[in-house]
XYZ file of C-alpha atoms in Angstrom:
733
model
C 0.000 0.000 0.000
C 1.502 3.333 -1.031
C 2.116 5.907 1.694
C 1.900 9.595 0.796
C 5.104 11.607 1.269
C 5.399 14.271 3.929
C 4.445 17.592 2.324
C 6.899 20.482 2.431
C 5.567 22.869 5.078
C 6.358 24.736 8.265
C 7.941 22.584 10.993
C 5.042 23.159 13.417
C 2.656 21.824 10.784
C 5.076 19.173 9.574
C 5.545 17.318 12.862
C 1.861 16.361 13.443
C 1.500 15.269 9.818
C 4.736 13.309 10.109
C 3.362 11.439 13.127
C 0.126 10.612 11.286
C 1.966 9.355 8.222
C 4.335 7.319 10.397
C 1.387 5.728 12.186
C -0.155 4.735 8.866
C 3.175 3.307 7.736
C 3.466 1.227 10.926
C -0.055 -0.139 10.466
C 0.836 -1.114 6.922
C 4.000 -2.847 8.107
C 1.986 -4.827 10.661
C -0.536 -5.832 8.004
C 2.329 -6.840 5.696
C 3.698 -9.012 8.508
C 0.352 -10.786 8.988
C 0.059 -11.349 5.237
C 3.611 -12.696 4.956
C 3.017 -15.085 7.841
C -0.227 -16.294 6.251
C 1.480 -16.828 2.897
C 4.383 -18.663 4.535
C 2.068 -20.922 6.543
C 0.046 -21.796 3.439
C 3.267 -22.456 1.509
C 4.526 -24.855 4.197
C 1.170 -26.652 4.174
C 1.573 -27.255 0.429
C 5.128 -28.526 1.001
C 3.781 -31.010 3.564
C 1.301 -32.332 1.011
C 4.099 -32.835 -1.533
C 6.546 -34.459 0.936
C 7.435 -38.094 0.205
C 10.261 -38.614 2.695
C 10.375 -38.251 6.461
C 13.540 -36.148 6.289
C 11.571 -33.568 4.274
C 9.067 -33.326 7.127
C 11.915 -32.635 9.552
C 13.034 -29.702 7.385
C 9.471 -28.343 7.061
C 8.980 -28.625 10.824
C 12.100 -26.554 11.441
C 10.791 -23.852 9.078
C 7.412 -23.923 10.823
C 9.143 -23.533 14.194
C 10.905 -20.407 12.915
C 7.534 -19.035 11.762
C 5.933 -19.623 15.168
C 8.931 -18.139 17.007
C 8.690 -15.034 14.862
C 4.959 -14.772 15.566
C 5.614 -14.931 19.324
C 8.187 -12.140 18.988
C 5.499 -9.980 17.346
C 2.852 -10.733 19.978
C 1.881 -7.068 20.109
C 1.054 -7.055 16.402
C -0.988 -10.250 16.676
C -2.918 -8.814 19.608
C -3.607 -5.551 17.755
C -4.953 -7.422 14.700
C -7.158 -9.739 16.766
C -10.023 -7.296 17.278
C -11.825 -4.407 15.628
C -9.619 -1.642 17.059
C -7.501 -1.553 13.902
C -9.529 -1.036 10.690
C -6.851 -2.883 8.679
C -7.841 -6.061 10.553
C -10.834 -6.180 8.214
C -8.408 -7.184 5.442
C -6.404 -9.834 7.308
C -6.300 -10.621 11.010
C -4.639 -12.834 13.591
C -7.522 -15.332 13.620
C -6.798 -16.128 9.970
C -3.156 -16.766 10.848
C -4.200 -19.038 13.725
C -6.467 -21.041 11.398
C -3.668 -21.372 8.847
C -1.188 -22.607 11.483
C -3.787 -25.096 12.752
C -4.091 -26.464 9.199
C -0.297 -26.675 8.938
C -0.020 -28.474 12.286
C -2.760 -30.929 11.329
C -1.152 -31.632 7.942
C 2.252 -32.226 9.550
C 0.787 -34.569 12.166
C -1.058 -36.640 9.567
C 1.953 -36.845 7.277
C 4.264 -37.859 10.125
C 1.982 -40.722 11.045
C 1.940 -41.845 7.408
C 5.730 -41.673 7.014
C 6.763 -42.839 10.499
C 7.972 -46.179 9.121
C 10.248 -44.263 6.771
C 11.762 -42.549 9.808
C 12.924 -45.820 11.317
C 14.694 -46.884 8.134
C 16.238 -43.424 7.616
C 17.483 -43.236 11.199
C 18.897 -46.773 11.072
C 20.629 -46.129 7.741
C 22.199 -42.918 9.047
C 23.366 -44.623 12.226
C 24.903 -47.540 10.306
C 26.612 -45.152 7.897
C 28.292 -43.077 10.601
C 29.127 -46.130 12.689
C 30.947 -47.723 9.749
C 32.613 -44.431 8.799
C 33.963 -43.852 12.317
C 35.276 -47.421 12.416
C 36.985 -46.992 9.029
C 38.567 -43.701 10.074
C 39.824 -45.270 13.305
C 41.484 -48.122 11.409
C 43.029 -45.712 8.904
C 44.351 -43.566 11.734
C 45.874 -46.566 13.517
C 47.779 -47.543 10.366
C 49.112 -44.027 9.686
C 52.895 -43.847 10.101
C 53.717 -40.396 8.696
C 52.657 -36.864 9.457
C 51.618 -36.341 5.811
C 49.225 -39.274 6.125
C 47.854 -37.772 9.325
C 47.266 -34.446 7.580
C 45.477 -36.251 4.730
C 43.227 -38.109 7.175
C 42.144 -34.830 8.772
C 39.773 -33.949 5.921
C 37.824 -37.193 6.306
C 37.674 -36.929 10.096
C 36.579 -33.275 10.149
C 33.962 -33.742 7.397
C 32.430 -36.736 9.170
C 32.262 -34.991 12.536
C 30.711 -31.848 11.026
C 27.999 -33.955 9.373
C 27.448 -35.863 12.600
C 26.773 -32.623 14.498
C 23.770 -32.009 12.226
C 22.576 -35.625 12.229
C 22.641 -36.255 15.989
C 18.853 -35.594 16.350
C 18.189 -38.218 13.677
C 20.288 -41.006 15.226
C 19.871 -40.257 18.929
C 16.982 -42.673 19.311
C 19.127 -45.589 18.077
C 20.181 -48.109 20.698
C 23.909 -47.735 20.032
C 23.948 -43.917 19.798
C 25.766 -43.469 23.120
C 28.413 -46.001 22.071
C 28.876 -44.099 18.793
C 29.562 -40.877 20.714
C 32.152 -42.739 22.813
C 33.845 -43.941 19.631
C 33.917 -40.358 18.324
C 35.770 -39.289 21.481
C 38.110 -42.251 21.086
C 38.822 -41.187 17.490
C 39.668 -37.676 18.700
C 42.015 -39.059 21.384
C 43.709 -41.300 18.821
C 44.275 -38.342 16.501
C 45.791 -36.355 19.382
C 48.098 -39.215 20.414
C 49.159 -39.847 16.831
C 49.933 -36.157 16.347
C 52.117 -36.115 19.455
C 53.959 -39.283 18.437
C 54.698 -37.887 14.965
C 55.620 -34.381 16.118
C 59.366 -35.077 15.994
C 59.198 -36.419 12.443
C 57.006 -33.497 11.430
C 59.402 -30.896 12.808
C 62.432 -32.568 11.262
C 60.773 -32.722 7.852
C 59.785 -29.054 8.034
C 63.304 -28.038 9.056
C 64.706 -30.048 6.129
C 62.379 -28.203 3.747
C 63.367 -24.851 5.256
C 67.078 -25.674 4.851
C 66.470 -26.495 1.196
C 64.627 -23.227 0.631
C 67.374 -21.268 2.400
C 69.930 -22.890 0.085
C 67.935 -21.708 -2.943
C 67.725 -18.197 -1.493
C 71.492 -18.110 -0.880
C 72.156 -19.240 -4.450
C 70.009 -16.420 -5.805
C 71.800 -13.947 -3.522
C 75.128 -14.909 -5.103
C 73.618 -14.251 -8.522
C 72.592 -10.659 -7.712
C 76.010 -9.084 -8.308
C 76.301 -10.806 -11.716
C 73.185 -9.144 -13.140
C 73.942 -6.787 -16.023
C 71.267 -7.122 -18.716
C 67.511 -6.798 -18.836
C 67.170 -10.476 -19.709
C 69.232 -11.514 -16.682
C 67.300 -9.204 -14.359
C 63.942 -10.436 -15.657
C 64.953 -14.093 -15.329
C 66.337 -13.467 -11.833
C 63.146 -11.777 -10.639
C 61.040 -14.573 -12.088
C 63.095 -17.023 -10.016
C 62.702 -14.833 -6.928
C 58.947 -14.577 -7.504
C 58.610 -18.342 -7.997
C 60.598 -19.027 -4.830
C 58.509 -16.482 -2.928
C 55.326 -18.206 -4.115
C 56.662 -21.565 -2.910
C 57.524 -20.144 0.505
C 54.178 -18.354 0.702
C 52.311 -21.578 -0.088
C 53.985 -23.182 2.927
C 52.412 -20.655 5.289
C 49.829 -23.117 6.572
C 52.420 -25.825 7.150
C 55.295 -23.670 8.425
C 53.704 -21.864 11.337
C 55.804 -18.803 12.181
C 54.649 -19.222 15.780
C 55.900 -22.816 15.894
C 59.258 -22.767 14.114
C 61.952 -20.186 14.778
C 63.664 -21.356 11.580
C 60.778 -19.867 9.594
C 61.657 -16.388 10.857
C 65.202 -16.852 9.577
C 63.838 -17.984 6.200
C 61.542 -14.962 5.980
C 64.410 -12.621 6.826
C 66.581 -14.363 4.230
C 64.031 -14.013 1.417
C 63.419 -10.385 2.417
C 67.150 -9.664 2.175
C 67.181 -11.309 -1.255
C 64.266 -9.162 -2.385
C 65.909 -5.965 -1.111
C 69.253 -6.812 -2.733
C 67.623 -7.775 -6.042
C 65.486 -4.649 -6.135
C 68.458 -2.423 -5.253
C 70.575 -3.985 -8.004
C 67.828 -3.582 -10.611
C 67.236 0.051 -9.658
C 70.991 0.685 -9.761
C 71.171 -0.719 -13.297
C 68.170 1.340 -14.434
C 69.547 4.535 -12.867
C 72.969 3.805 -14.383
C 71.410 3.372 -17.812
C 69.589 6.705 -17.497
C 72.656 8.556 -16.170
C 74.973 7.246 -18.905
C 72.375 8.080 -21.561
C 72.415 11.701 -20.369
C 76.241 11.801 -20.480
C 76.501 10.224 -23.937
C 76.012 13.521 -25.784
C 78.968 15.058 -23.885
C 81.629 12.498 -24.850
C 82.974 14.891 -27.510
C 83.582 17.561 -24.832
C 85.713 16.024 -22.032
C 85.531 19.140 -19.846
C 81.743 19.311 -19.965
C 81.586 15.533 -19.497
C 83.745 15.730 -16.358
C 81.599 18.547 -14.949
C 78.360 16.664 -15.627
C 79.863 13.464 -14.192
C 80.846 15.211 -10.966
C 77.333 16.651 -10.639
C 75.781 13.225 -11.251
C 78.063 11.671 -8.634
C 77.031 14.221 -6.032
C 73.333 13.940 -6.853
C 73.031 10.149 -7.008
C 74.638 6.924 -5.816
C 74.923 4.789 -8.952
C 77.649 2.177 -9.376
C 78.082 2.954 -13.082
C 78.976 6.542 -12.153
C 80.915 6.052 -8.916
C 82.808 2.855 -9.746
C 83.281 2.894 -13.522
C 83.462 6.558 -14.582
C 84.623 8.548 -11.544
C 88.120 6.897 -11.493
C 88.753 8.602 -14.877
C 87.477 12.037 -13.859
C 90.943 13.608 -14.230
C 91.715 12.017 -17.616
C 89.408 13.464 -20.241
C 90.284 11.142 -23.115
C 89.989 7.956 -21.066
C 86.780 9.269 -19.499
C 85.218 9.879 -22.911
C 86.335 6.449 -24.113
C 84.958 4.728 -20.996
C 81.700 6.656 -21.308
C 81.300 5.545 -24.896
C 81.949 1.912 -23.896
C 79.365 2.076 -21.117
C 76.846 3.672 -23.430
C 77.290 0.882 -25.972
C 77.124 -1.770 -23.235
C 73.923 -0.357 -21.729
C 72.331 0.034 -25.163
C 72.889 -3.659 -25.900
C 71.621 -4.721 -22.456
C 68.066 -3.442 -23.099
C 67.901 -2.047 -19.554
C 65.512 0.631 -20.761
C 62.841 -2.052 -21.135
C 62.797 -2.819 -17.403
C 59.731 -1.657 -15.482
C 60.443 -0.208 -12.049
C 56.802 -0.669 -11.063
C 56.816 -4.398 -11.864
C 60.047 -4.915 -9.922
C 58.680 -2.946 -6.977
C 55.509 -5.055 -7.006
C 57.528 -8.265 -6.683
C 59.671 -6.751 -3.933
C 56.551 -5.635 -2.017
C 55.009 -9.086 -2.364
C 58.130 -10.682 -0.904
C 58.182 -8.127 1.900
C 54.656 -9.155 2.908
C 55.512 -12.831 3.327
C 55.872 -12.459 7.088
C 52.417 -10.872 7.366
C 51.022 -13.667 5.210
C 52.610 -16.306 7.438
C 51.207 -14.731 10.589
C 47.719 -14.477 9.115
C 47.569 -18.158 8.143
C 45.962 -20.573 10.601
C 48.561 -23.322 11.230
C 47.482 -26.608 9.681
C 50.266 -28.710 11.114
C 49.600 -31.804 13.183
C 51.785 -30.650 16.061
C 49.809 -29.402 19.059
C 52.811 -27.695 20.673
C 53.013 -23.980 19.943
C 50.327 -23.940 17.264
C 47.466 -21.523 17.739
C 44.892 -24.024 16.498
C 46.389 -27.299 15.234
C 44.603 -30.140 13.462
C 44.354 -32.129 16.666
C 42.788 -29.124 18.425
C 40.156 -28.834 15.721
C 39.323 -32.533 15.795
C 38.938 -32.351 19.582
C 36.670 -29.292 19.260
C 34.432 -31.066 16.730
C 34.217 -34.159 18.943
C 33.220 -31.987 21.909
C 30.539 -30.309 19.783
C 29.098 -33.704 18.774
C 28.930 -34.799 22.416
C 27.479 -31.446 23.499
C 24.672 -31.662 20.937
C 23.977 -35.261 21.956
C 23.753 -34.353 25.646
C 21.743 -31.168 25.111
C 18.175 -31.268 26.407
C 17.110 -29.112 23.458
C 17.698 -32.083 21.176
C 14.854 -33.905 22.895
C 12.422 -31.306 21.579
C 14.007 -31.142 18.143
C 14.501 -34.893 17.868
C 13.399 -36.550 14.637
C 11.493 -39.221 16.568
C 7.879 -39.236 15.252
C 6.340 -39.212 18.733
C 8.314 -36.196 19.897
C 7.894 -34.442 16.561
C 4.119 -34.904 16.620
C 3.910 -33.511 20.146
C 6.163 -30.597 19.203
C 4.130 -29.716 16.096
C 0.856 -29.969 18.012
C 1.946 -27.069 20.224
C 2.165 -24.603 17.299
C -1.515 -23.470 17.374
C -1.402 -23.094 21.170
C 1.670 -20.881 20.904
C -0.002 -18.669 18.290
C -3.149 -18.480 20.447
C -0.997 -17.534 23.438
C 0.667 -14.747 21.449
C -2.730 -13.367 20.401
C -3.997 -13.396 23.995
C -0.874 -11.833 25.477
C -1.820 -9.481 28.294
C -1.219 -5.755 28.041
C 0.710 -5.885 31.316
C 3.149 -8.447 29.891
C 3.664 -6.356 26.756
C 4.216 -3.240 28.875
C 6.792 -4.924 31.112
C 8.717 -6.619 28.300
C 8.850 -3.799 25.746
C 10.716 -0.611 26.528
C 8.630 2.527 26.139
C 9.918 4.443 23.128
C 8.722 6.576 20.269
C 8.265 4.298 17.249
C 11.123 4.340 14.754
C 8.869 5.493 11.916
C 7.666 8.484 13.919
C 11.250 9.362 14.810
C 12.346 9.037 11.189
C 9.587 11.308 9.897
C 10.114 13.827 12.703
C 13.840 13.950 11.989
C 12.974 14.593 8.360
C 10.883 17.599 9.388
C 13.670 19.024 11.559
C 16.362 18.413 8.926
C 14.241 20.003 6.216
C 13.501 23.029 8.402
C 17.186 23.507 9.222
C 18.152 23.238 5.550
C 15.514 25.834 4.692
C 16.885 28.088 7.428
C 20.410 27.637 6.087
C 19.369 28.491 2.539
C 17.468 31.543 3.753
C 19.921 33.006 6.249
C 23.216 31.253 5.460
C 24.597 34.222 3.533
C 23.734 36.632 6.333
C 25.342 34.372 8.953
C 28.514 34.079 6.886
C 28.572 37.877 6.548
C 28.339 38.195 10.341
C 31.387 35.980 10.786
C 33.511 37.705 8.135
C 35.141 40.106 10.668
C 36.060 37.135 12.858
C 37.536 35.309 9.878
C 39.464 38.441 8.858
C 40.863 38.773 12.387
C 41.842 35.104 12.400
C 43.609 35.400 9.036
C 45.322 38.635 10.054
C 46.592 37.181 13.311
C 47.937 34.124 11.491
C 49.622 36.308 8.843
C 51.240 38.325 11.642
C 52.707 35.206 13.229
C 53.865 33.869 9.860
C 55.568 37.187 9.052
C 57.364 37.208 12.404
C 60.970 35.864 12.191
C 61.279 32.602 14.065
C 63.910 33.879 16.561
C 61.551 36.713 17.524
C 58.714 34.238 18.060
C 60.929 32.036 20.245
C 61.975 35.064 22.289
C 58.315 36.055 22.651
C 57.468 32.578 23.958
C 60.407 32.720 26.350
C 59.375 36.193 27.544
C 55.819 35.045 28.252
C 57.111 32.020 30.139
C 59.489 34.239 32.148
C 56.747 36.773 32.893
C 54.603 34.057 34.392
C 57.153 31.836 36.112
C 60.306 33.911 36.662
C 62.076 30.629 35.925
C 64.901 30.221 33.419
C 64.142 26.495 33.301
C 60.512 27.012 32.243
C 61.478 29.694 29.708
C 64.206 27.639 28.048
C 62.068 24.483 28.065
C 59.224 26.341 26.357
C 61.561 27.741 23.713
C 63.141 24.330 23.112
C 59.714 22.726 22.716
C 58.722 25.239 20.023
C 62.166 24.937 18.390
C 61.858 21.135 18.259
C 58.566 21.463 16.380
C 60.309 23.734 13.875
C 63.225 21.325 13.438
C 60.862 18.609 12.190
C 59.386 20.911 9.530
C 56.115 21.773 11.246
C 56.615 25.504 11.811
C 53.725 26.792 9.671
C 51.194 24.151 10.844
C 52.241 24.942 14.410
C 51.588 28.659 13.903
C 48.167 27.871 12.403
C 47.352 25.817 15.488
C 48.658 28.542 17.830
C 46.475 31.071 16.001
C 43.359 28.920 16.295
C 43.932 28.114 19.975
C 44.795 31.714 20.888
C 41.794 33.278 19.147
C 39.467 30.550 20.445
C 40.746 31.099 23.988
C 40.250 34.859 23.684
C 36.657 34.333 22.505
C 35.975 31.838 25.286
C 37.309 34.257 27.895
C 35.353 37.183 26.428
C 32.104 35.225 26.657
C 32.827 32.781 29.473
C 34.024 35.118 32.239
C 30.990 37.470 32.063
C 28.714 34.431 31.916
C 30.435 32.964 34.982
C 29.998 36.283 36.809
C 26.298 36.281 35.893
C 25.908 32.714 37.173
C 27.604 33.621 40.452
C 25.160 36.493 40.914
C 21.954 34.645 39.973
C 20.977 31.165 41.105
C 18.288 31.129 38.439
C 20.873 31.832 35.721
C 23.049 29.076 37.147
C 20.182 26.573 37.056
C 19.558 27.416 33.384
C 23.165 27.612 32.145
C 24.559 24.570 33.996
C 22.576 21.996 31.935
C 23.681 23.783 28.761
C 27.304 23.487 29.857
C 26.746 19.807 30.638
C 25.457 19.264 27.114
C 28.371 21.187 25.588
C 30.880 19.038 27.471
C 29.282 15.641 26.944
C 27.825 15.757 23.436
C 30.216 14.191 20.880
C 32.126 16.929 19.093
C 31.239 15.452 15.704
C 27.562 16.212 16.360
C 27.852 19.986 16.574
C 30.185 20.000 13.588
C 27.117 19.209 11.451
C 25.087 22.424 12.039
C 28.241 24.555 12.064
C 29.300 23.207 8.667
C 25.764 23.551 7.279
C 25.670 27.209 8.324
C 29.235 28.311 7.583
C 30.618 25.672 5.229
C 34.164 24.325 5.361
C 37.000 26.481 6.648
C 38.527 28.266 9.604
C 35.404 30.037 10.886
C 33.327 26.880 11.494
C 36.385 25.214 13.009
C 36.843 28.143 15.380
C 33.177 28.021 16.449
C 33.400 24.267 17.047
C 36.525 24.716 19.176
C 34.867 27.477 21.203
C 31.771 25.373 21.892
C 33.943 22.537 23.166
C 36.406 24.652 25.177
C 34.120 27.244 26.819
C 32.521 25.286 29.722
C 35.623 25.175 32.009
C 36.116 28.946 32.144
C 32.393 29.523 32.809
C 32.211 26.910 35.563
C 35.440 27.900 37.321
C 34.687 31.634 37.167
C 31.323 30.960 38.803
C 32.932 28.650 41.359
C 35.773 31.052 42.173
C 33.461 33.990 42.840
C 31.065 31.884 44.931
C 33.999 30.664 47.071
C 35.114 34.182 48.037
C 35.145 34.513 51.840
C 32.009 36.049 53.306
C 34.172 38.137 55.654
C 35.772 39.868 52.666
C 32.358 40.580 51.183
C 31.079 41.929 54.505
C 34.132 44.177 54.798
C 33.494 45.584 51.317
C 29.855 46.209 52.206
C 30.942 47.909 55.421
C 32.980 50.410 53.383
C 29.930 51.133 51.240
C 31.264 49.499 48.064
C 28.875 49.257 45.143
C 28.272 45.938 43.332
C 30.727 46.914 40.584
C 33.395 47.942 43.112
C 32.848 44.762 45.116
C 33.109 42.630 41.983
C 36.189 44.268 40.465
C 38.118 44.962 43.680
C 37.213 41.976 45.867
C 35.516 39.049 44.157
C 37.463 38.768 40.894
C 40.918 39.324 42.490
C 40.194 36.657 45.104
C 38.781 34.308 42.440
C 41.768 34.683 40.076
C 43.367 31.308 40.993
C 40.176 29.496 39.989
C 39.746 31.696 36.924
C 43.296 30.931 35.765
C 42.642 27.237 36.313
C 39.673 27.681 33.977
C 41.898 29.480 31.467
C 44.343 26.580 31.596
C 41.609 24.002 31.029
C 40.094 26.066 28.212
C 43.450 26.197 26.422
C 43.975 22.454 26.830
C 40.503 21.606 25.550
C 40.887 23.966 22.595
C 44.162 22.300 21.704
C 42.601 18.859 21.976
C 40.071 19.866 19.305
C 42.613 20.656 16.577
C 42.490 17.132 15.100
C 38.685 17.097 14.956
C 38.617 20.649 13.582
C 40.898 19.495 10.753
C 37.990 17.364 9.496
C 36.195 20.540 8.401
C 39.139 22.152 6.667
C 41.101 23.786 9.503
C 44.830 23.749 8.785
C 47.383 23.095 11.487
C 48.991 20.184 13.271
C 45.711 18.270 13.330
C 45.417 17.962 9.540
C 48.540 15.775 9.097
C 47.325 13.585 11.980
C 44.008 13.091 10.183
C 45.832 12.280 6.929
C 48.081 9.838 8.780
C 45.070 8.021 10.227
C 43.379 7.828 6.825
C 46.505 6.547 5.050
C 48.144 4.630 7.942
C 51.270 6.828 7.967
C 52.707 5.966 11.382
C 55.693 8.344 11.289
C 53.612 11.351 10.176
C 50.993 10.674 12.816
C 53.556 10.197 15.586
C 55.540 13.343 14.719
C 52.510 15.619 14.495
C 50.961 13.999 17.555
C 54.134 14.633 19.550
C 54.189 18.202 18.225
C 50.678 18.729 19.606
C 51.843 17.271 22.921
C 54.858 19.616 22.998
C 52.653 22.612 22.231
C 50.193 21.538 24.928
C 52.995 21.291 27.487
C 54.192 24.805 26.621
C 50.675 26.259 26.903
C 50.064 24.348 30.136
C 53.293 25.369 31.847
C 52.973 29.037 30.898
C 49.297 29.333 31.909
C 49.919 27.464 35.171
C 52.873 29.714 35.886
C 50.668 32.805 35.586
C 48.107 31.243 37.919
C 50.775 30.366 40.474
C 52.216 33.876 40.287
C 48.767 35.356 40.960
C 48.540 33.286 44.144
C 51.996 34.449 45.217
C 50.927 38.067 44.677
C 47.951 37.499 46.951
C 50.163 36.128 49.713
C 52.866 38.753 49.155
C 55.448 36.058 48.414
C 56.776 37.495 45.151
C 59.919 39.338 44.237
């Protein structure tokens, strides 16, 4: 049934309509559920009529059980469609579903009685099959004398046990079922014992294979220095690739967690790959360098100059070892250059593909990761994460667990139990229909339906988008002065010579702490950021944090003063501050970006929202903690509210206010990475790029730079707070 869309209208008109449309959609979903259940029940009834084998009835019964379970889960829907309260019940209702399930149950019961003899033969045949199979596997296992034979027998053992897990309900009623389970456990124990007895042979064979592979790697290493033509390089890399494929294919057999020798082999093949790649690149670079020098062979002086430049710019054996010894002899140098040019031209080195060689080298370099990711398939239980014997034991335990489970009694394929089980289906549907309102209330959490929420969110989102389209330009115009100030402040810092900036940082640290140690440490922290090439991103971050802190102080301190003066204001503002501190920062990025787009201004607003609560709270707290005696003394001298605030309350609250300043700075700095997601440059942007591209070094360096900057801000702001306290006590020079 088609549902009309929500019309575009005012949000106050949209929300009621959205709720009505959502209610209609939910009713339609409930009706669809009833109709699907009816169709499924009728379909299963037809399948029962067409069934010719008892095993088919077992499958149909399982599907019917799923249908009834689903109906019980939707008891509220069945109850709603059982009366006349819902007009859609006139189309299809719960009573129709109950009648359909009764027909299905009756058909299943009749068919089971007709095919019960077939059950006995099917169960007996299955029991005999698995009994003979287990016996055959046990005999084969007893005769196994090699670890390779044990590995080959694993497939048969695991396949049989997996099938047996599913067939336990069918064979459980057989007289020898318990004995069969005991033989399964005995088979598992035999596999474990055989694996332990063959572990020495297995390890020795693996070590022999590893020694042989190491010998092949060493032989290819010796061949690296002899490479000189494209044909030789190509053939060599094909051999390296083939050997790497062989070693990689052994990942399941050579567990890197079991054999230390494997680690040596991996290191050996990695060294071969590095050496081969380096040699090939050296030949390619040599070919290119000599080709550039070929045109200068007629001018020995120019050739010598170009050769010296090439030697300083690159490290190529053709330049350093074959041409540089003749740098002072122009004629010999020209002759040698001509010889090399002819030699390289005949070697076809220009046909080599650096990308193809790098691909092979990368593949070899990932062998260790490939080994670690493989599940060990060896037969040795020692050291393996999950050996063959462990898996056989796990399967045997699963077979026994299913056999012992009481749930199997209800899902047994025995005709008597099956008939009783199927006969309960109509009663369960009837029980779901007659579920009490109290039970539904207690077992279903009270919540606004998902459809209502979805439609309501659509109304709100549409209204906000309309607001953005209507007033977005005006809002951006309002923030243009702020953006201009931010850009101007950043340009000022960028134009400042770095020694002046370091001295400014040191002066601020000295002004607050009067400590050479703090001043020098702050300057060294900023200098270290510059050394690693992050000067400009650091200044962008300093600009953002400084301007954000200034805005937070300009708004937060007056708000804290207002809260300290009015309990009503405090009761209103405190929950807002709680929301600002606890709501995920990504959430308020959405409206900020929708209003202001991508750039510095929305990033600054987001940082301010996140960093403002501490200064507001601590300003309020500091003023409220001022001693009453001091306030009474001010009142005794006839001080006005403004005089009392500026001369008594704020000076005495400065330690708390500076603690708020410190926390505001730290929280603003912690937002730089998140702000980078909406286009804010600075130290956070490389961290975001490092996370996206898995660049560990970039992420670590920029992360440590943020830490260093945070330490500088923290120490300087704390030093000012400490100095304020010393001024109050008179303990300052």
